[in-house]
Amino acid sequence: QKEVEQDPGPLSVPEGAIVSLNCTYSNSAFQYFMWYRQYSRKGPELLMYTYSSGNKEDGRFTAQVDKSSKYISLFIRDSQPSDSATYLCAMKLPGAGSYQLTFGKGTKLSVIP
Amino acid sequence: DAGITQSPRHKVTETGTPVTLRCHQTENHRYMYWYRQDPGHGLRLIHYSYGVKDTDKGEVSDGYSVSRSKTEDFLLTLESATSSQTSVYFCAISEGDSNEQFFGPGTRLTVL
């Protein structure tokens, strides 16, 4: 079993739709959870960062972490064509000296005008 | 791209030749990382640095070496490139204990 599982898609939605992107993980020790957005032929861009369980909202984006289920989600409200990209989840263990991020493989999203 | 540049941006080379990729940052961040991104595997850590001359191995370090002689520069070297090292290579930086890593634009390497 991979440490982090993410459905690669592709996911295609109409403009204005609510998008739900998800990752599951196997290592219960992960404490830090991130979502990156990656446009084609570009580097990943940090979108959201959460610690432990709970929700975090930033504009049209909401990140949720459910540690009991080992499941994280990213919701995009009122999706726009500019949201078309690959979305990567990433996770990290706690503690000083722990630098490695473990990434999901990414979900490719297309928002159709 | 958070003050991070990578060079070259594209490179085609032949099996067995040495290749060096450069990452340069203007953020004065202490930590620097090299990742590779491949279809079906996602992003995987090759090596990282937690200070000048301080480096350590990541998940997929075989066949790669790194050096960091200045805070702003982190070099990734493929001593003898193989076709399995064809990939997109990303440099990332982070500051202190921050868990937020910021990525450069990437280098697309093809080994024939």
Short mmCIF file of C-alpha atoms in Angstrom, two decimals:
data_model
loop_
_atom_site.label_atom_id
_atom_site.label_comp_id
_atom_site.label_asym_id
_atom_site.label_seq_id
_atom_site.Cartn_x
_atom_site.Cartn_y
_atom_site.Cartn_z
CA GLN A 1 0.00 0.00 0.00
CA LYS A 2 1.34 3.41 -0.99
CA GLU A 3 1.72 5.90 1.84
CA VAL A 4 -0.43 8.46 0.04
CA GLU A 5 -3.14 7.58 -2.47
CA GLN A 6 -4.69 10.12 -4.80
CA ASP A 7 -7.01 9.49 -7.71
CA PRO A 8 -5.19 10.78 -10.82
CA GLY A 9 -8.40 11.64 -12.64
CA PRO A 10 -8.71 13.34 -15.01
CA LEU A 11 -11.62 15.21 -13.49
CA SER A 12 -13.66 17.44 -15.76
CA VAL A 13 -16.28 19.84 -14.36
CA PRO A 14 -18.31 22.77 -15.72
CA GLU A 15 -17.42 26.30 -14.68
CA GLY A 16 -19.06 27.25 -11.40
CA ALA A 17 -19.16 23.70 -10.04
CA ILE A 18 -17.92 22.68 -6.60
CA VAL A 19 -14.87 20.47 -6.92
CA SER A 20 -13.82 17.91 -4.34
CA LEU A 21 -10.29 16.51 -4.42
CA ASN A 22 -9.17 13.84 -2.00
CA CYS A 23 -6.22 11.90 -0.66
CA THR A 24 -5.98 8.98 1.71
CA TYR A 25 -2.90 8.01 3.63
CA SER A 26 -1.67 5.07 5.67
CA ASN A 27 0.81 6.63 8.13
CA SER A 28 -1.11 7.96 11.11
CA ALA A 29 1.96 9.90 12.24
CA PHE A 30 1.55 12.52 9.51
CA GLN A 31 0.71 15.86 11.13
CA TYR A 32 1.16 18.45 8.40
CA PHE A 33 -0.96 18.45 5.26
CA MET A 34 -0.56 20.55 2.16
CA TRP A 35 -2.20 21.07 -1.19
CA TYR A 36 -0.19 22.23 -4.16
CA ARG A 37 -1.45 23.38 -7.55
CA GLN A 38 0.68 22.67 -10.58
CA TYR A 39 0.00 24.19 -13.96
CA SER A 40 1.29 22.39 -17.02
CA ARG A 41 5.09 22.63 -17.31
CA LYS A 42 5.35 24.72 -14.15
CA GLY A 43 6.55 24.07 -10.61
CA PRO A 44 4.07 23.18 -7.84
CA GLU A 45 2.60 26.19 -6.04
CA LEU A 46 1.56 25.92 -2.39
CA LEU A 47 -2.19 26.50 -2.04
CA MET A 48 -3.16 25.42 1.43
CA TYR A 49 -1.39 24.20 4.55
CA THR A 50 -3.05 22.67 7.60
CA TYR A 51 -1.82 21.17 10.80
CA SER A 52 -3.49 18.09 12.29
CA SER A 53 -7.27 17.82 11.97
CA GLY A 54 -9.84 20.44 11.06
CA ASN A 55 -10.76 22.85 8.32
CA LYS A 56 -9.03 25.80 6.78
CA GLU A 57 -10.58 28.23 4.35
CA ASP A 58 -8.92 30.65 1.96
CA GLY A 59 -11.20 32.36 -0.51
CA ARG A 60 -12.79 29.74 -2.75
CA PHE A 61 -10.60 26.98 -1.33
CA THR A 62 -11.29 24.86 1.76
CA ALA A 63 -8.96 22.18 3.07
CA GLN A 64 -10.23 19.49 5.43
CA VAL A 65 -8.27 16.94 7.41
CA ASP A 66 -9.89 13.93 9.05
CA LYS A 67 -7.11 12.15 10.90
CA SER A 68 -9.41 9.48 12.28
CA SER A 69 -10.18 8.38 8.72
CA LYS A 70 -6.73 9.29 7.35
CA TYR A 71 -8.42 11.35 4.69
CA ILE A 72 -7.85 14.87 3.45
CA SER A 73 -9.88 16.94 1.04
CA LEU A 74 -9.64 20.14 -0.95
CA PHE A 75 -12.86 21.84 -2.00
CA ILE A 76 -12.97 24.48 -4.70
CA ARG A 77 -16.14 26.57 -4.83
CA ASP A 78 -17.31 28.41 -7.94
CA SER A 79 -14.62 26.73 -10.01
CA GLN A 80 -13.04 28.77 -12.81
CA PRO A 81 -11.22 27.75 -15.99
CA SER A 82 -8.07 29.17 -14.37
CA ASP A 83 -8.37 26.41 -11.75
CA SER A 84 -7.54 23.86 -14.46
CA ALA A 85 -4.33 22.27 -13.20
CA THR A 86 -2.99 19.22 -11.42
CA TYR A 87 -3.55 19.24 -7.67
CA LEU A 88 -1.05 17.48 -5.44
CA CYS A 89 -1.56 16.59 -1.82
CA ALA A 90 1.50 16.36 0.41
CA MET A 91 2.11 15.31 3.98
CA LYS A 92 4.88 15.57 6.53
CA LEU A 93 5.83 13.99 9.81
CA PRO A 94 6.27 16.18 12.88
CA GLY A 95 9.52 16.94 14.61
CA ALA A 96 12.70 18.87 14.04
CA GLY A 97 14.80 17.29 11.35
CA SER A 98 11.79 15.95 9.50
CA TYR A 99 11.92 17.66 6.14
CA GLN A 100 10.63 15.15 3.67
CA LEU A 101 7.25 15.72 2.08
CA THR A 102 5.36 12.66 0.86
CA PHE A 103 3.28 13.50 -2.17
CA GLY A 104 0.28 11.99 -3.81
CA LYS A 105 0.54 11.48 -7.55
CA GLY A 106 -1.79 14.36 -8.30
CA THR A 107 -5.30 14.79 -9.71
CA LYS A 108 -5.65 16.53 -13.05
CA LEU A 109 -8.60 18.94 -13.07
CA SER A 110 -10.19 20.60 -16.08
CA VAL A 111 -12.83 23.30 -15.60
CA ILE A 112 -14.83 23.72 -18.77
CA PRO A 113 -16.21 27.21 -19.59
CA ASP B 1 8.41 30.91 -8.14
CA ALA B 2 9.47 32.44 -4.79
CA GLY B 3 12.87 33.74 -6.00
CA ILE B 4 14.08 30.37 -7.23
CA THR B 5 15.73 29.80 -10.58
CA GLN B 6 16.88 26.55 -12.11
CA SER B 7 19.37 26.06 -14.91
CA PRO B 8 19.32 24.74 -17.46
CA ARG B 9 15.56 24.60 -18.00
CA HIS B 10 15.90 21.90 -20.64
CA LYS B 11 18.71 19.49 -21.37
CA VAL B 12 19.21 16.52 -23.66
CA THR B 13 22.23 14.36 -22.98
CA GLU B 14 23.56 10.91 -23.74
CA THR B 15 23.85 7.90 -21.49
CA GLY B 16 27.09 7.89 -19.53
CA THR B 17 27.74 11.62 -19.58
CA PRO B 18 27.90 13.70 -16.40
CA VAL B 19 25.19 16.31 -15.87
CA THR B 20 24.93 19.10 -13.30
CA LEU B 21 21.73 20.97 -12.56
CA ARG B 22 21.79 24.22 -10.65
CA CYS B 23 19.28 25.73 -8.26
CA HIS B 24 19.70 29.34 -7.21
CA GLN B 25 17.61 31.16 -4.60
CA THR B 26 17.42 34.79 -3.58
CA GLU B 27 15.32 34.20 -0.42
CA ASN B 28 18.24 33.31 1.88
CA HIS B 29 16.32 30.20 2.99
CA ARG B 30 18.33 27.65 4.91
CA TYR B 31 16.80 24.48 3.48
CA MET B 32 16.97 23.37 -0.13
CA TYR B 33 15.68 20.22 -1.80
CA TRP B 34 15.92 18.36 -5.08
CA TYR B 35 12.91 16.36 -6.29
CA ARG B 36 12.18 14.43 -9.43
CA GLN B 37 8.71 14.12 -10.93
CA ASP B 38 7.73 11.16 -13.06
CA PRO B 39 4.39 9.94 -14.41
CA GLY B 40 2.99 7.30 -12.10
CA HIS B 41 5.33 8.22 -9.27
CA GLY B 42 4.63 11.81 -8.42
CA LEU B 43 7.26 13.94 -6.72
CA ARG B 44 10.08 12.12 -4.94
CA LEU B 45 12.87 13.60 -2.84
CA ILE B 46 16.40 12.98 -4.11
CA HIS B 47 18.59 14.95 -1.69
CA TYR B 48 18.20 17.88 0.61
CA SER B 49 20.40 20.41 2.37
CA TYR B 50 19.92 21.97 5.78
CA GLY B 51 22.82 24.40 5.50
CA VAL B 52 26.04 25.14 3.67
CA LYS B 53 27.94 21.89 3.24
CA ASP B 54 25.18 19.99 5.12
CA THR B 55 23.30 17.54 2.93
CA ASP B 56 21.46 14.28 3.31
CA LYS B 57 19.84 11.62 1.15
CA GLY B 58 16.19 11.41 0.27
CA GLU B 59 14.02 8.61 -1.02
CA VAL B 60 15.68 8.14 -4.44
CA SER B 61 19.30 9.23 -4.04
CA ASP B 62 21.10 6.43 -5.92
CA GLY B 63 23.01 7.80 -8.92
CA TYR B 64 22.86 11.39 -7.68
CA SER B 65 25.16 13.61 -5.66
CA VAL B 66 24.71 17.16 -4.41
CA SER B 67 26.80 20.04 -3.20
CA ARG B 68 26.09 23.30 -1.44
CA SER B 69 29.01 25.66 -1.05
CA LYS B 70 26.88 28.82 -0.72
CA THR B 71 23.50 29.45 0.88
CA GLU B 72 21.98 30.45 -2.44
CA ASP B 73 23.17 27.57 -4.64
CA PHE B 74 22.37 23.86 -4.55
CA LEU B 75 23.82 21.65 -7.27
CA LEU B 76 22.55 18.24 -8.33
CA THR B 77 24.99 16.03 -10.23
CA LEU B 78 24.33 12.88 -12.20
CA GLU B 79 27.80 11.35 -12.38
CA SER B 80 26.94 9.07 -15.30
CA ALA B 81 23.47 9.71 -16.63
CA THR B 82 21.17 6.78 -17.42
CA SER B 83 17.88 6.68 -19.32
CA SER B 84 16.05 6.00 -16.05
CA GLN B 85 17.08 9.49 -14.93
CA THR B 86 15.02 11.10 -17.68
CA SER B 87 12.64 13.20 -15.63
CA VAL B 88 11.60 16.67 -14.59
CA TYR B 89 13.71 17.92 -11.70
CA PHE B 90 12.44 20.47 -9.23
CA CYS B 91 14.31 22.43 -6.64
CA ALA B 92 12.47 23.60 -3.53
CA ILE B 93 13.34 25.80 -0.57
CA SER B 94 12.00 26.29 2.93
CA GLU B 95 12.86 28.49 5.87
CA GLY B 96 13.68 27.23 9.33
CA ASP B 97 11.12 24.85 10.77
CA SER B 98 8.54 25.95 8.24
CA ASN B 99 6.73 23.07 6.65
CA GLU B 100 6.02 25.13 3.58
CA GLN B 101 8.27 24.28 0.68
CA PHE B 102 8.37 26.54 -2.36
CA PHE B 103 9.27 25.12 -5.73
CA GLY B 104 11.28 26.36 -8.67
CA PRO B 105 10.18 26.16 -12.32
CA GLY B 106 11.83 22.79 -13.02
CA THR B 107 14.45 21.34 -15.37
CA ARG B 108 13.36 18.88 -18.02
CA LEU B 109 16.16 16.34 -18.54
CA THR B 110 16.21 13.75 -21.30
CA VAL B 111 18.88 11.05 -21.31
CA LEU B 112 19.14 9.26 -24.65
#
